[in-house]
Structures are given as structure tokens and as C-alpha cells.
Amino acid sequence: MSDPSVAFSMAAAGDVIALDRWDAAPPDVAAGTRLLQVEPRRWWLIGACAQTDTLTAQIGDTGALSPIGGGLTRATLTGAGWREVLTISGCFDVEDPRFGVGKIAATTLHHVPVWIAPTGDEMCEVYLANSYAPTLHELWSRSATGQGGPS
């Protein structure tokens, strides 16, 4: 990474719930819950684990909730150069003005399928399958230490 102020950390993303809604918009969620539309009729609810009973009652038979966080890792990139980091071994327009807080984009980085969610001007979260976490950790670590890109 050419900007040494970019840091990253990885942790379990156990708080992610997929909401499929077949014939309606997503329900209202409690404050502190993030709602990200990942597909035309699918949203991710982040931080909604305590609301599952309420949400299940609200959506009734017009949708389904599925906890998916157990299979995901959340990488948090912090620093002014996080967008540049995402161009390492990836092909993604990180400067698109439509790609901002509250949005999510699906793409690949180093052949790894990921979902990228900006959370601020100098921060984003990258969601990926647990099995790929070591691959991206190595890629970003090598770049951060000046050892080049992918091996």
C-alpha cells in the first residue's frame, strides 16, 4: 500500500442476517442496524441479531431471514487510502461517486468474491467467505510492507 496510514483488521461477521423479501420493501429496523441492499430482493441486516423475532413477525410469509454471518469475515480498512488498497489485484471503480456510505458493491479481489461497504470517508468494510480471509490478509500485508502485490 502506498499510503502507510491505511490499516486493516479482520474479524468474524456473525451479526450479518440476509433478508429476502419477495413482494415488498424491507421492514423498518431499529436504530443502530445497517440495512444494505445486496441484490434486487435481498438485503443484509448488520447488527440486527436481537431483532430477529420482531423482524420475522413483521415480514410474515412475504420473506425470510437467514443468518449468514457465521460463514463470513469482515475486514475493516481504515485510512485515507482505503480505496487505493481495493485496486490491488482487483478491477473495481473505487472512485465512482455512487459508491458511498450506505451502499455495497460485489466484486472480486485477488480472485476472491467480496462485498465492499463504505462506512465513512476513511473507512470501509469488506465481507468475504471465511476460507478466503488468509488470502486477502496475505495480499494486504505484503502490500503494506512494500513486498509487492499478489504472490
CSV table of C-alpha atoms in Angstrom, one decimal:
chain,number,residue,atom,x,y,z
A,1,MET,CA,0.0,0.0,0.0
A,2,SER,CA,1.5,3.3,-0.9
A,3,ASP,CA,-0.4,5.1,1.9
A,4,PRO,CA,1.0,3.9,5.2
A,5,SER,CA,-1.9,5.4,7.1
A,6,VAL,CA,-4.2,2.6,5.9
A,7,ALA,CA,-4.7,-0.2,8.4
A,8,PHE,CA,-6.9,-3.3,8.2
A,9,SER,CA,-8.3,-5.8,10.7
A,10,MET,CA,-10.3,-8.9,10.2
A,11,ALA,CA,-12.9,-10.4,12.5
A,12,ALA,CA,-15.9,-12.7,12.4
A,13,ALA,CA,-19.1,-11.1,10.8
A,14,GLY,CA,-21.5,-13.1,12.9
A,15,ASP,CA,-24.0,-10.2,13.0
A,16,VAL,CA,-25.0,-10.4,9.3
A,17,ILE,CA,-28.5,-11.6,8.5
A,18,ALA,CA,-29.8,-12.0,5.0
A,19,LEU,CA,-33.4,-10.8,4.4
A,20,ASP,CA,-35.1,-12.0,1.3
A,21,ARG,CA,-38.3,-10.0,0.6
A,22,TRP,CA,-40.5,-11.4,-2.2
A,23,ASP,CA,-43.1,-8.8,-2.6
A,24,ALA,CA,-42.3,-5.8,-0.5
A,25,ALA,CA,-39.7,-3.4,0.7
A,26,PRO,CA,-37.7,-4.3,3.7
A,27,PRO,CA,-39.3,-3.6,7.1
A,28,ASP,CA,-38.2,-0.8,9.4
A,29,VAL,CA,-35.2,-1.7,11.5
A,30,ALA,CA,-34.1,-0.5,14.9
A,31,ALA,CA,-31.6,2.3,15.3
A,32,GLY,CA,-28.0,1.0,15.1
A,33,THR,CA,-28.9,-1.6,12.5
A,34,ARG,CA,-27.4,-1.2,9.0
A,35,LEU,CA,-29.5,-2.2,6.0
A,36,LEU,CA,-27.6,-2.8,2.8
A,37,GLN,CA,-29.3,-3.9,-0.5
A,38,VAL,CA,-27.1,-6.6,-2.0
A,39,GLU,CA,-29.5,-7.9,-4.7
A,40,PRO,CA,-32.8,-6.7,-6.1
A,41,ARG,CA,-34.9,-8.5,-3.4
A,42,ARG,CA,-32.1,-9.3,-0.8
A,43,TRP,CA,-30.8,-7.1,1.9
A,44,TRP,CA,-28.2,-7.6,4.6
A,45,LEU,CA,-29.1,-6.6,8.1
A,46,ILE,CA,-26.0,-5.9,10.1
A,47,GLY,CA,-26.3,-5.7,13.8
A,48,ALA,CA,-29.9,-7.0,13.9
A,49,CYS,CA,-29.5,-10.3,15.7
A,50,ALA,CA,-31.5,-9.0,18.7
A,51,GLN,CA,-34.4,-8.1,16.4
A,52,THR,CA,-34.9,-11.4,14.6
A,53,ASP,CA,-38.2,-12.3,16.4
A,54,THR,CA,-39.7,-8.8,15.7
A,55,LEU,CA,-38.5,-8.8,12.1
A,56,THR,CA,-39.8,-12.3,11.5
A,57,ALA,CA,-43.2,-11.2,12.7
A,58,GLN,CA,-43.1,-8.1,10.5
A,59,ILE,CA,-42.3,-9.9,7.3
A,60,GLY,CA,-44.6,-12.8,7.9
A,61,ASP,CA,-44.8,-15.0,4.8
A,62,THR,CA,-43.6,-12.3,2.5
A,63,GLY,CA,-39.9,-13.1,3.1
A,64,ALA,CA,-37.3,-15.0,5.0
A,65,LEU,CA,-34.4,-14.2,7.4
A,66,SER,CA,-31.3,-16.3,7.2
A,67,PRO,CA,-28.3,-15.8,9.5
A,68,ILE,CA,-25.2,-15.9,7.2
A,69,GLY,CA,-22.6,-14.2,9.3
A,70,GLY,CA,-21.1,-17.5,10.6
A,71,GLY,CA,-19.5,-18.1,7.2
A,72,LEU,CA,-18.3,-14.5,6.7
A,73,THR,CA,-15.3,-12.5,7.7
A,74,ARG,CA,-15.4,-8.7,8.0
A,75,ALA,CA,-12.2,-6.9,7.1
A,76,THR,CA,-12.2,-3.2,8.1
A,77,LEU,CA,-10.0,-0.9,6.2
A,78,THR,CA,-9.2,2.4,7.8
A,79,GLY,CA,-7.3,5.4,6.5
A,80,ALA,CA,-7.5,7.9,3.6
A,81,GLY,CA,-6.1,5.4,1.1
A,82,TRP,CA,-8.6,2.5,1.6
A,83,ARG,CA,-10.0,3.0,-1.9
A,84,GLU,CA,-6.5,2.6,-3.4
A,85,VAL,CA,-6.0,-0.6,-1.4
A,86,LEU,CA,-9.0,-2.1,-3.1
A,87,THR,CA,-7.4,-1.6,-6.5
A,88,ILE,CA,-4.6,-4.1,-5.6
A,89,SER,CA,-5.3,-7.2,-7.5
A,90,GLY,CA,-8.9,-6.1,-8.3
A,91,CYS,CA,-10.7,-4.3,-11.0
A,92,PHE,CA,-13.3,-2.0,-9.5
A,93,ASP,CA,-14.1,1.7,-9.9
A,94,VAL,CA,-13.5,2.8,-6.3
A,95,GLU,CA,-13.9,6.5,-7.3
A,96,ASP,CA,-17.5,6.1,-8.6
A,97,PRO,CA,-19.4,8.9,-6.8
A,98,ARG,CA,-22.4,6.4,-6.4
A,99,PHE,CA,-20.2,4.2,-4.2
A,100,GLY,CA,-20.6,5.8,-0.8
A,101,VAL,CA,-21.8,5.2,2.7
A,102,GLY,CA,-24.9,3.1,2.8
A,103,LYS,CA,-24.0,1.3,-0.5
A,104,ILE,CA,-22.5,-2.1,-1.1
A,105,ALA,CA,-20.7,-3.5,-4.1
A,106,ALA,CA,-20.0,-7.1,-5.1
A,107,THR,CA,-16.7,-7.8,-6.9
A,108,THR,CA,-13.6,-9.9,-6.7
A,109,LEU,CA,-10.2,-9.1,-5.2
A,110,HIS,CA,-7.3,-11.5,-6.0
A,111,HIS,CA,-9.9,-14.0,-7.3
A,112,VAL,CA,-11.9,-13.8,-4.1
A,113,PRO,CA,-15.6,-12.8,-4.2
A,114,VAL,CA,-16.2,-9.9,-1.8
A,115,TRP,CA,-18.8,-7.3,-0.9
A,116,ILE,CA,-17.5,-3.8,-0.1
A,117,ALA,CA,-19.4,-1.4,2.1
A,118,PRO,CA,-18.1,2.1,2.7
A,119,THR,CA,-18.8,3.2,6.2
A,120,GLY,CA,-17.2,6.6,6.1
A,121,ASP,CA,-14.8,8.8,4.1
A,122,GLU,CA,-11.8,7.0,5.5
A,123,MET,CA,-13.3,3.5,6.3
A,124,CYS,CA,-14.9,0.6,4.6
A,125,GLU,CA,-15.8,-3.0,5.4
A,126,VAL,CA,-15.1,-5.9,3.1
A,127,TYR,CA,-17.1,-9.0,3.6
A,128,LEU,CA,-15.7,-12.3,2.3
A,129,ALA,CA,-16.0,-16.1,2.9
A,130,ASN,CA,-14.0,-17.2,6.0
A,131,SER,CA,-12.0,-19.6,3.8
A,132,TYR,CA,-10.6,-16.6,1.8
A,133,ALA,CA,-9.6,-14.5,4.8
A,134,PRO,CA,-6.0,-15.7,4.9
A,135,THR,CA,-5.6,-15.0,1.1
A,136,LEU,CA,-6.6,-11.3,1.4
A,137,HIS,CA,-4.8,-10.9,4.7
A,138,GLU,CA,-1.6,-12.0,3.0
A,139,LEU,CA,-2.2,-9.8,0.0
A,140,TRP,CA,-2.8,-6.7,2.0
A,141,SER,CA,0.0,-7.5,4.4
A,142,ARG,CA,2.5,-7.9,1.6
A,143,SER,CA,1.4,-4.6,0.0
A,144,ALA,CA,1.6,-2.8,3.4
A,145,THR,CA,5.2,-3.9,3.9
A,146,GLY,CA,6.3,-2.9,0.4
A,147,GLN,CA,6.7,-6.6,-0.7
A,148,GLY,CA,4.6,-6.1,-3.7
A,149,GLY,CA,1.2,-7.3,-4.7
A,150,PRO,CA,-0.1,-10.9,-5.0
A,151,SER,CA,2.3,-13.8,-4.8
